[in-house]
């Protein structure tokens, strides 16, 4: 089940929930499946649950590589760690 | 949208398309299976296939949980709704799957069954809280992305000592399905193809990690590149797969590094292990009985298991004779190879589940790619 | 103690409820007209108190349109069933190229419905009708038993006149014509979605419900030759374009980049697995015009408040299969198909 979109945490609500914002659209979602969350983090949300935190450094790195025309060869394997 | 729009940049897409065309070279054919329904949808919706060279073909795999749900399991849900009078909570896509007698949950709803569309399992829990006098059953489907939320819901239900909530569990496992496809390389049927590699599911992998795919790469000598869901992710993954094929490598690579690690989400894995256990085998539409491929609720949580609670017995129902969903799900046939495609079987009156879910190979092709089947004179 | 003569207890608009007598045609029904509908719509026809309204016939071609409104919830950000009912039928008439003249409104109300709520709805209809300068001159009320209706259903019927020289029809799209859209898509449908149970979105999305007849009049003044006008309501832009393509026997090629979608609508659709192309609009229109007229019409649209974000989104092509195709923002091509059944949100 693969519809999941990265949304930004704008508020922590109790132990179990966070309020996320996607371009002004807000939704209360569960954070029971991830450990530490902070306001400003980006979470990958699916059916009302955060599945993982988006690693912003890796996102920028990927975009960088894409901007340079994509990765081929062994350079890509490093990302699997 | 941050971290979304950048991965949909058309200019970068064009550049990647050029790199892919250069890397693919005219000498050979490349066949990659995108396992996951979300990738099928992304490829269709953004017209990615249009940007790939002729000799690079994407084959649609069975990673659409609605598509692999056998008729017999939908029948169980119907039984619960129509005969046991439960309030059945289900995701939208599932409501259109035609079961026995071509009846779907949507039809059952029209007949008065209490079928409720929900966006999340928490909605089903809320339904149960709001209707303490009624039995509420959540029709759970999905791969490893949707399974942890179901596990959490059952744990909640137990903590709150809910007496009227249960789950009809149809959660299935990605690695099992991939094994099955890899075990039958010479699949009968016209257009049967040898696969050169897999685009691995993105969000399933945030949960299970990239480690489980190492087995396939090793044992079956097929490259796997885990990809995110935006069109640039998919194209990038295709480029990486071509690179591996050209260099004779068969490794697990991760394009979706911003969301996937090797170990995956340990908390989610722990919750799943707490609540679910492996079924010995489970029927998958199109793939038959697969061993160790699906989950059932552990006895400790038995009172939340709808199959136990309502003493349901699964009956295997064969698909419509003309329906080629089975071969299409395995990537052996294309949607257009099925005699029913586009005529008897269309999105508004689907015969098989590949046409129901917008990620099903047939629905995706019908809705987004049909123009390619016809010789349209290009300007 | 003498009882007041001819004393009829007025409607209790604050705490009263609709009951079966209000639909029975007797005193209670009349009271609804006298105390609620009449004063709200405030026009000589209703003041007459006849069932039917009489008006002078216009010369030329006339248009008649009707629409039932069953929206739930009754009140949503940006509007309610009342103004929706007024705008919807005015738009149906306007999409035929006609100037709307009068409306009739019939109500089917569920027993037990609060008069206060009915009052709000009627006030909203009256306001919409006044702003649009299209009076509601006739109507009807029926009451159904509890649980046999969804609060209230409103059907509006509208009548209008087509100006000389104007010929608007779904069959008149010609190869080479330009396809214009008056503004951002998806607002109404997503505003409704945000209210439905189970979604709890706190979004700033408001329904775009609006009467488009004055925008249409400006456009027709600039270009009386506009061939097609259509408001993409249920089924969204994609469905409306497919209908036109089939009726006219043509194909279409759209540019996704050119189609305006608000950021909030885009995000809400992403979160719910919906495609904005299929989401309902209640204050937008499509116009298909000859190529030489495209710029002047677009300029006229943009000069009007309801067309400020108007854009050219595609062209009409030769295609025996009547496909509506689109070049995606990403660069590939895809078909934009009819909606099959209701758009069910994707999970995947």
Tab-separated table of N, CA, C and O in Angstrom, chain C residues 7 18 27 37 48 79 83 93 99 112 140 161-162 164 190 214 235 239 244 246 252 269 275 309 315 322 326 347:
chain	number	residue	atom	x	y	z
C	7	UNK	N	-56.125	35.192	15.654
C	7	UNK	CA	-54.731	35.056	16.084
C	7	UNK	C	-54.185	33.708	15.620
C	7	UNK	O	-54.777	32.663	15.870
C	18	UNK	N	-40.064	21.181	11.801
C	18	UNK	CA	-40.970	20.864	10.700
C	18	UNK	C	-41.734	19.597	11.079
C	18	UNK	O	-41.129	18.640	11.580
C	27	UNK	N	-53.017	24.988	6.325
C	27	UNK	CA	-52.647	26.240	6.965
C	27	UNK	C	-51.156	26.283	7.303
C	27	UNK	O	-50.486	27.287	7.115
C	37	UNK	N	-40.748	31.806	3.443
C	37	UNK	CA	-40.296	31.946	2.051
C	37	UNK	C	-40.620	33.322	1.467
C	37	UNK	O	-39.790	33.953	0.826
C	48	UNK	N	-48.284	37.335	-4.395
C	48	UNK	CA	-49.599	37.003	-4.971
C	48	UNK	C	-50.218	35.795	-4.296
C	48	UNK	O	-51.429	35.667	-4.173
C	79	UNK	N	-20.183	27.903	1.734
C	79	UNK	CA	-21.562	27.841	1.230
C	79	UNK	C	-22.462	26.881	1.968
C	79	UNK	O	-22.155	26.405	3.062
C	83	UNK	N	-27.547	28.239	-1.168
C	83	UNK	CA	-26.938	29.046	-2.235
C	83	UNK	C	-26.459	28.144	-3.370
C	83	UNK	O	-26.495	28.523	-4.536
C	93	UNK	N	-28.436	27.224	-16.715
C	93	UNK	CA	-29.067	28.091	-17.726
C	93	UNK	C	-27.994	28.890	-18.453
C	93	UNK	O	-27.992	29.001	-19.679
C	99	UNK	N	-29.514	34.093	-20.623
C	99	UNK	CA	-29.562	35.001	-19.482
C	99	UNK	C	-30.661	34.470	-18.563
C	99	UNK	O	-31.824	34.403	-18.954
C	112	UNK	N	-39.170	16.770	11.526
C	112	UNK	CA	-38.266	16.984	12.647
C	112	UNK	C	-37.126	17.941	12.329
C	112	UNK	O	-36.327	18.278	13.204
C	140	UNK	N	-42.525	24.977	-3.853
C	140	UNK	CA	-43.372	23.938	-3.273
C	140	UNK	C	-42.654	23.355	-2.065
C	140	UNK	O	-41.424	23.343	-2.014
C	161	UNK	N	-33.299	33.283	-21.306
C	161	UNK	CA	-33.440	33.644	-22.733
C	161	UNK	C	-32.076	33.639	-23.405
C	161	UNK	O	-31.110	34.178	-22.852
C	162	UNK	N	-32.007	33.093	-24.594
C	162	UNK	CA	-30.751	33.061	-25.334
C	162	UNK	C	-30.679	34.272	-26.251
C	162	UNK	O	-31.572	34.488	-27.062
C	164	UNK	N	-29.843	36.726	-29.313
C	164	UNK	CA	-29.750	36.525	-30.758
C	164	UNK	C	-28.312	36.258	-31.182
C	164	UNK	O	-27.395	36.935	-30.727
C	190	UNK	N	-13.359	19.370	-2.490
C	190	UNK	CA	-12.465	19.190	-1.340
C	190	UNK	C	-12.992	19.914	-0.111
C	190	UNK	O	-12.763	19.475	1.011
C	214	UNK	N	-23.173	36.291	-15.113
C	214	UNK	CA	-22.654	37.603	-15.528
C	214	UNK	C	-21.294	37.454	-16.198
C	214	UNK	O	-20.985	38.172	-17.155
C	235	UNK	N	-18.002	14.925	-11.051
C	235	UNK	CA	-17.136	14.246	-12.002
C	235	UNK	C	-15.974	15.118	-12.423
C	235	UNK	O	-15.009	14.647	-13.022
C	239	UNK	N	-14.431	14.742	-16.497
C	239	UNK	CA	-15.699	14.211	-16.988
C	239	UNK	C	-16.353	15.173	-17.964
C	239	UNK	O	-16.830	14.765	-19.024
C	244	UNK	N	-17.902	16.443	-23.636
C	244	UNK	CA	-17.860	17.333	-24.800
C	244	UNK	C	-17.151	16.647	-25.971
C	244	UNK	O	-17.605	16.716	-27.116
C	246	UNK	N	-16.972	13.557	-26.674
C	246	UNK	CA	-17.848	12.564	-27.277
C	246	UNK	C	-18.971	13.216	-28.057
C	246	UNK	O	-19.265	12.828	-29.183
C	252	UNK	N	-9.020	15.759	-27.483
C	252	UNK	CA	-8.474	16.953	-26.832
C	252	UNK	C	-7.071	16.678	-26.342
C	252	UNK	O	-6.741	15.535	-26.006
C	269	UNK	N	-5.842	16.599	-1.843
C	269	UNK	CA	-5.982	15.474	-2.773
C	269	UNK	C	-4.857	14.478	-2.588
C	269	UNK	O	-5.085	13.265	-2.597
C	275	UNK	N	-7.744	12.668	-7.318
C	275	UNK	CA	-7.175	13.406	-8.440
C	275	UNK	C	-8.021	14.658	-8.663
C	275	UNK	O	-9.212	14.545	-8.953
C	309	UNK	N	-8.395	33.831	-12.330
C	309	UNK	CA	-7.327	32.841	-12.590
C	309	UNK	C	-7.557	32.062	-13.867
C	309	UNK	O	-7.040	30.952	-14.031
C	315	UNK	N	-6.100	22.235	-26.390
C	315	UNK	CA	-6.741	22.441	-27.690
C	315	UNK	C	-7.540	21.215	-28.112
C	315	UNK	O	-7.330	20.113	-27.621
C	322	UNK	N	-11.947	9.919	-29.667
C	322	UNK	CA	-12.436	10.917	-28.710
C	322	UNK	C	-11.698	10.881	-27.389
C	322	UNK	O	-12.289	11.109	-26.340
C	326	UNK	N	-3.459	14.243	-22.129
C	326	UNK	CA	-2.814	15.328	-21.409
C	326	UNK	C	-1.307	15.125	-21.395
C	326	UNK	O	-0.843	14.000	-21.198
C	347	UNK	N	-5.729	4.142	-1.631
C	347	UNK	CA	-4.922	4.027	-0.447
C	347	UNK	C	-3.500	3.846	-0.873
C	347	UNK	O	-2.569	4.134	-0.172
